[in-house]
């Protein structure tokens, strides 16, 4: 299964890494390309970086590892000149420097690929790249350079394609090529694999290794331990803004890295629910929905069932219809006929979110702020947002504020949401805490069916484990749980059955014991089950 | 050097202080303005902002002027909270005056306690009907309610003008474009003897309290706030954006219509070609200066009413042009929008900090 595959790779990678490690140790006397010392940055209420120091050697792939909120992003923004440190020094090739803007950073030879792309859908690849350059020059010459750079690094890109027709992996290539055109000495990558299929990740790693062989340094930010072990030469581990450890990832296990990252031993790995599977509680049959806008995805004849007591996982690369499916299930976009969606034997395809919630379907959308929660409102009001009906928080049209606050407190307590009480604004919570709150709010309403989209995306490992175990508990108590996620590892861990969505169409649903990472990867790319067998 | 820095969280203090700063800056700009006009600034500001309040009559006049501003401002504030931009309250006010005044004229000389309530109801219906047009076009065709409601204002004004020049002209009025003067049963009772302060002011206070309860304590008010602040979250919760658009526009139309009839059945006493010095537009400023909160609107409505009274007073005692009133109102909104930057940002001295 999946484990066998990854071990092979890791074995291989460990070999190469050890060699490189030796090489780096040999270079120990050479000046690091980038050295940070005593970097401190505070925001009102938090100390994001507390006297952090680390360095990146020439040609090294250096990992910056930490949970969400550990201060990785802040540190990277300081390096790239977006933020200014309150104290501390940055040295570039041994010389102390001031990086006061991304322009300066680029002049030194620092390039960055952001987690969220800044591309214009309606423009072509070359236009997008030209927009981000200080002096784009002649477009035809730029096209030629893009072709040349993208091909020589195994990042095939057609300069004249429009961005909206590209997959997320291809879009990321634009960002990488954009950086490579500047011929940087240091490439910073912020969580680059969160949107890629396993196969795309492999390709990206090949490119990165090649760049590193050619002498480029790479600063790689991630919380995915396997990737860091497979790719990086050294790792600096951050926790709560402090550097807590340095490690050679290939010499550590995922567990030991996680322990350093979280400062505590991990609880046992999540397992799928083991309850006896009951009645069908959610049935989707032949659900087709045209996209709401030009850049959306049409849902094509999607059919599946989720039974009480089980978790069904739907894997897929971002932008393949996950959001459309979530909206269609929650009722935000009603379907065309009542029979397409059936909750506990009640047809509700035409009904809105309120009616479906009344039938017991609770939903957690992918986007937390602005969709799952109102950023400017308190947690109390945000709990009222979806729970007002099922929890009876309204009487004669008047908000029962006491009952509302009690419910919010219950969610905050039982899901260990870190906040300053139910009066805290939703936007003041960290991503992981807000996600715990939203998931908690939905689960606490005693739902028969739960649809969760990207439950742990951008959530720290501790909160992710807590959310996963709550979903498992819920299924074991007899609810039907549907998890839509880009994180294949997570789905392989907690699902009883799994399917993949690609371009709005759903693959066959298979039992978790039949699923492999490669097979799923191919299905995420649109191959059918037979094809994946043929490949294997 | 000064620079603006994003605050991690919006500042509540600044939210309340910003109108105060804006008022101070407006007064400062007034000093400059009057100096340029070669008028003693102290005297002019006194005439503008203090003198009108030195008599009981002046204070009751403040209530008279503030009544339509508060009525409309409160309703617009609710709409603005939901990001529904009804700019045409002036037109809805006019339609309210036409509908309510029309009932009054149709029942001319008819006595009965029910005449006045009927006029108020007709005015509310008239204002709502006028606001229903942008609501329908917005929800059905996604037509911008700002443009539709604004343009309908001019239609309403012309309609009123046609009526008082034509069919509704006072038969004994020497061909002046005026309707008959409403008879007693069609006129709002005065609540302070010897003044013009009428029942409409009490109505406005009631609307303030009712709206306050509605927006802060009810499910509907909650929906309005959610849709305005995070429409996708509203959709997710199952709130209908279209329902909120209808609700807020109709509520705005109802209150503006009420304000219209309150004007014609109150201080004016008849239908004229022009019945409002732009209350419907000034109420937009009132809503924002009042922080889109009913109580704030009450205070802001009184302040803005003072600027009308002060303008008239300065016109009489110092021969200042009436346009000064408009300049002051515009300055206040302008300064407020500028000061509102401080809610989201704070000013920092740029220093050479560590590298």
XYZ file of C-alpha atoms in Angstrom, chain B:
355
model
C 7.630 61.113 8.343
C 4.151 59.905 9.072
C 2.813 56.720 7.689
C -0.308 54.620 8.067
C -0.084 51.182 9.533
C -2.866 48.592 9.387
C -4.338 47.834 12.782
C -4.679 44.142 13.620
C -8.272 44.746 14.646
C -10.596 47.645 13.896
C -10.489 50.179 16.681
C -13.794 50.640 18.473
C -12.556 53.782 20.205
C -11.746 55.376 16.887
C -15.101 54.333 15.537
C -16.760 56.549 18.143
C -14.087 59.266 18.196
C -13.962 59.702 14.445
C -17.193 61.774 14.239
C -15.878 63.991 17.032
C -12.589 64.560 15.176
C -14.515 65.162 11.991
C -16.663 67.785 13.700
C -13.583 69.516 15.099
C -11.903 69.543 11.691
C -15.092 70.836 10.079
C -15.191 73.723 12.556
C -11.521 74.433 11.869
C -12.219 74.468 8.157
C -15.136 76.805 8.909
C -12.762 79.258 10.570
C -10.619 79.283 7.431
C -13.668 79.573 5.220
C -15.107 82.536 7.127
C -11.727 84.275 7.262
C -11.497 84.077 3.490
C -15.034 85.459 3.281
C -13.918 88.340 5.537
C -16.394 87.490 8.247
C -15.332 87.251 11.880
C -15.072 83.448 12.370
C -16.060 83.568 16.024
C -19.169 85.542 15.255
C -20.045 83.340 12.305
C -19.594 80.081 14.188
C -21.633 81.480 17.063
C -24.416 82.410 14.669
C -24.204 79.020 13.072
C -23.978 76.603 15.980
C -24.882 78.351 19.253
C -27.365 81.128 18.652
C -30.090 78.862 17.243
C -30.131 76.954 20.545
C -30.465 79.966 22.835
C -34.280 80.021 22.759
C -36.938 77.405 23.503
C -38.379 78.053 20.100
C -34.988 77.371 18.550
C -34.743 74.063 20.353
C -38.193 72.977 19.192
C -37.249 74.021 15.654
C -34.261 71.720 15.968
C -36.690 68.858 16.588
C -38.784 69.920 13.590
C -35.804 69.897 11.243
C -34.336 66.759 12.755
C -37.536 64.709 12.415
C -37.256 63.829 8.700
C -33.478 63.450 8.958
C -33.760 60.973 11.808
C -36.623 59.046 10.244
C -34.811 58.606 6.961
C -31.327 58.307 8.456
C -32.327 55.375 10.652
C -33.836 53.481 7.745
C -30.914 54.186 5.453
C -28.498 53.070 8.155
C -30.204 49.664 8.225
C -29.899 49.414 4.457
C -26.264 50.487 4.481
C -25.559 47.852 7.145
C -26.771 45.283 4.626
C -24.763 46.929 1.839
C -27.947 48.038 0.110
C -27.297 51.532 -1.169
C -30.562 53.378 -1.310
C -29.599 56.870 -2.459
C -33.121 57.801 -3.515
C -34.753 58.526 -0.163
C -35.514 62.031 -1.433
C -37.740 60.522 -4.119
C -39.406 58.159 -1.662
C -39.998 61.118 0.634
C -41.647 62.979 -2.255
C -43.844 60.014 -3.087
C -44.828 59.747 0.566
C -45.812 63.393 0.530
C -47.798 62.906 -2.692
C -49.623 59.792 -1.441
C -50.258 61.089 2.066
C -51.023 64.613 0.890
C -53.269 63.209 -1.841
C -55.355 61.395 0.762
C -55.540 64.589 2.786
C -56.756 66.551 -0.230
C -59.216 63.841 -1.258
C -60.729 63.909 2.229
C -60.708 67.704 2.330
C -62.964 69.025 5.105
C -63.754 65.469 6.212
C -63.505 65.321 9.967
C -62.501 62.159 11.805
C -59.643 60.844 13.901
C -58.939 58.329 11.137
C -58.010 60.872 8.476
C -54.468 61.396 9.745
C -53.631 57.681 10.267
C -54.942 57.027 6.784
C -52.656 59.719 5.397
C -49.659 58.237 7.237
C -50.466 54.754 5.934
C -50.849 56.045 2.390
C -47.525 57.855 2.659
C -45.778 54.725 3.919
C -47.296 52.747 1.050
C -46.268 55.431 -1.439
C -42.673 55.491 -0.261
C -42.529 51.713 -0.277
C -43.930 51.534 -3.788
C -41.247 53.940 -5.013
C -38.518 51.914 -3.258
C -39.963 48.682 -4.630
C -38.878 49.682 -8.124
C -35.121 49.580 -7.397
C -35.685 46.498 -5.208
C -37.393 44.654 -8.052
C -34.846 45.702 -10.651
C -31.975 44.791 -8.372
C -33.239 41.372 -7.368
C -34.611 40.464 -10.810
C -32.025 41.979 -13.185
C -29.182 42.881 -10.824
C -29.613 46.541 -11.758
C -27.603 48.856 -9.532
C -29.925 50.245 -6.865
C -27.793 53.379 -6.450
C -28.528 54.566 -9.973
C -32.126 53.427 -10.105
C -33.127 54.938 -6.786
C -31.267 58.173 -7.502
C -32.838 58.661 -10.920
C -36.296 57.943 -9.566
C -35.847 60.939 -7.282
C -36.047 63.297 -10.246
C -39.093 61.486 -11.574
C -40.783 61.903 -8.192
C -39.966 65.615 -8.009
C -41.374 66.196 -11.488
C -44.485 64.208 -10.605
C -45.080 66.395 -7.569
C -44.453 69.491 -9.636
C -46.997 68.371 -12.235
C -49.614 67.689 -9.562
C -49.337 71.043 -7.819
C -49.182 72.913 -11.116
C -52.129 70.984 -12.502
C -54.800 68.779 -11.011
C -54.116 69.486 -7.343
C -53.704 73.244 -7.599
C -55.657 75.207 -5.031
C -58.773 76.470 -6.863
C -58.702 79.634 -4.742
C -54.960 80.070 -4.878
C -54.566 82.731 -7.588
C -52.872 80.205 -9.874
C -49.936 79.736 -7.538
C -48.498 76.218 -7.842
C -49.748 75.121 -4.441
C -52.379 72.723 -3.179
C -55.059 73.638 -0.710
C -53.903 74.055 2.861
C -54.726 70.855 4.759
C -57.628 71.147 7.167
C -57.127 70.470 10.871
C -57.960 66.767 10.839
C -55.295 66.277 8.178
C -52.595 68.148 10.099
C -50.224 66.685 12.684
C -50.961 67.818 16.247
C -48.410 70.110 17.888
C -46.754 68.603 20.976
C -45.167 71.766 22.412
C -47.454 74.782 22.653
C -46.327 77.878 20.824
C -43.939 75.936 18.605
C -44.065 73.948 15.393
C -42.820 70.748 17.046
C -45.337 68.115 15.983
C -46.205 64.491 16.599
C -43.782 63.440 13.853
C -40.846 63.976 16.229
C -42.336 61.458 18.655
C -42.822 59.071 15.750
C -39.172 59.487 14.798
C -38.065 58.673 18.360
C -40.259 55.579 18.310
C -38.740 54.463 15.012
C -35.241 54.926 16.470
C -36.004 52.651 19.427
C -37.858 50.062 17.353
C -35.067 49.903 14.802
C -32.473 49.604 17.519
C -34.260 46.572 18.960
C -34.755 45.145 15.486
C -31.129 45.378 14.401
C -29.520 44.215 17.622
C -31.926 41.640 19.034
C -33.909 39.953 16.301
C -33.170 37.247 13.781
C -34.052 39.635 10.961
C -31.641 42.268 12.224
C -28.983 39.592 12.537
C -29.580 38.575 8.931
C -29.201 42.186 7.818
C -25.865 42.463 9.600
C -24.559 39.134 8.298
C -25.545 39.815 4.690
C -23.904 43.226 4.855
C -20.713 42.068 6.477
C -20.150 38.651 4.842
C -22.689 37.806 2.113
C -21.285 34.326 1.528
C -21.632 33.505 5.210
C -25.234 34.694 4.959
C -25.862 32.390 2.042
C -24.250 29.541 3.939
C -26.519 30.181 6.903
C -29.500 30.091 4.560
C -30.355 33.792 4.680
C -31.771 35.134 1.456
C -29.911 38.123 0.117
C -32.853 39.084 -2.051
C -35.191 39.073 0.924
C -32.834 41.432 2.733
C -32.633 43.727 -0.300
C -36.412 43.898 -0.429
C -36.705 44.366 3.309
C -34.183 47.167 3.613
C -35.355 49.041 0.543
C -38.999 48.794 1.587
C -38.137 49.877 5.112
C -36.193 52.812 3.705
C -39.098 53.700 1.440
C -41.573 53.423 4.294
C -39.614 55.704 6.615
C -38.853 58.213 3.857
C -42.506 58.228 2.832
C -43.472 58.811 6.437
C -40.981 61.660 6.629
C -42.562 63.148 3.513
C -46.084 63.222 4.893
C -44.820 64.411 8.255
C -43.326 67.428 6.478
C -46.396 68.334 4.452
C -48.914 67.581 7.207
C -46.646 69.253 9.757
C -44.607 72.433 9.267
C -45.550 72.992 5.600
C -49.292 72.305 5.804
C -49.857 71.917 2.064
C -48.240 70.469 -1.065
C -45.682 72.710 -2.767
C -43.466 72.072 -5.805
C -40.540 71.702 -3.430
C -41.144 70.196 -0.011
C -37.683 69.253 1.166
C -34.341 71.047 1.193
C -32.686 67.727 0.360
C -33.494 65.823 3.586
C -33.281 62.549 1.696
C -29.690 63.241 0.670
C -28.611 64.821 3.942
C -29.917 61.708 5.697
C -27.139 59.745 3.977
C -24.620 61.914 5.815
C -26.664 61.534 8.990
C -26.568 57.745 8.691
C -22.788 57.660 8.304
C -22.021 60.294 10.932
C -24.297 58.271 13.231
C -22.128 55.207 12.605
C -25.092 53.372 11.080
C -26.406 52.922 14.616
C -29.937 54.115 15.464
C -28.827 56.064 18.552
C -25.950 57.607 16.652
C -28.344 58.585 13.894
C -30.501 60.353 16.456
C -27.551 62.498 17.563
C -26.286 63.042 14.050
C -29.776 64.014 12.913
C -29.906 66.709 15.593
C -26.446 67.957 14.594
C -27.360 68.134 10.946
C -30.627 69.871 11.772
C -28.570 72.443 13.631
C -26.583 73.103 10.479
C -29.838 73.901 8.649
C -31.012 76.212 11.433
C -27.578 77.793 11.712
C -27.453 78.366 7.982
C -30.774 80.202 8.089
C -29.718 82.186 11.113
C -26.386 83.172 9.584
C -28.203 84.181 6.443
C -30.388 86.553 8.432
C -27.918 87.962 10.909
C -24.690 88.021 8.886
C -25.926 88.000 5.308
C -24.041 84.797 4.597
C -25.183 82.847 1.541
C -27.350 79.783 2.131
C -24.782 77.696 0.254
C -22.645 77.810 3.400
C -25.004 75.218 4.928
C -24.319 72.815 2.090
C -20.600 73.459 2.342
C -20.673 72.626 6.053
C -22.635 69.433 5.516
C -20.317 68.331 2.721
C -17.246 69.183 4.802
C -18.544 67.120 7.684
C -19.028 64.006 5.535
C -15.675 64.546 3.856
C -13.843 64.930 7.166
C -15.659 61.921 8.570
C -14.621 59.690 5.707
C -11.052 60.916 6.139
C -11.081 60.297 9.900
C -12.582 56.848 9.377
C -9.225 55.777 7.986
C -8.089 55.747 11.609
C -10.524 52.963 12.440
C -8.570 50.538 10.289
C -5.170 52.211 10.343
C -3.061 54.040 12.844
C -0.526 56.760 12.273
C 3.062 55.888 12.995
C 6.163 57.995 12.888
C 8.503 56.419 10.379
C 11.713 55.568 12.189
C 14.845 53.787 11.166
C 14.273 50.527 12.970
C 16.411 47.441 13.206
C 17.280 45.600 10.050
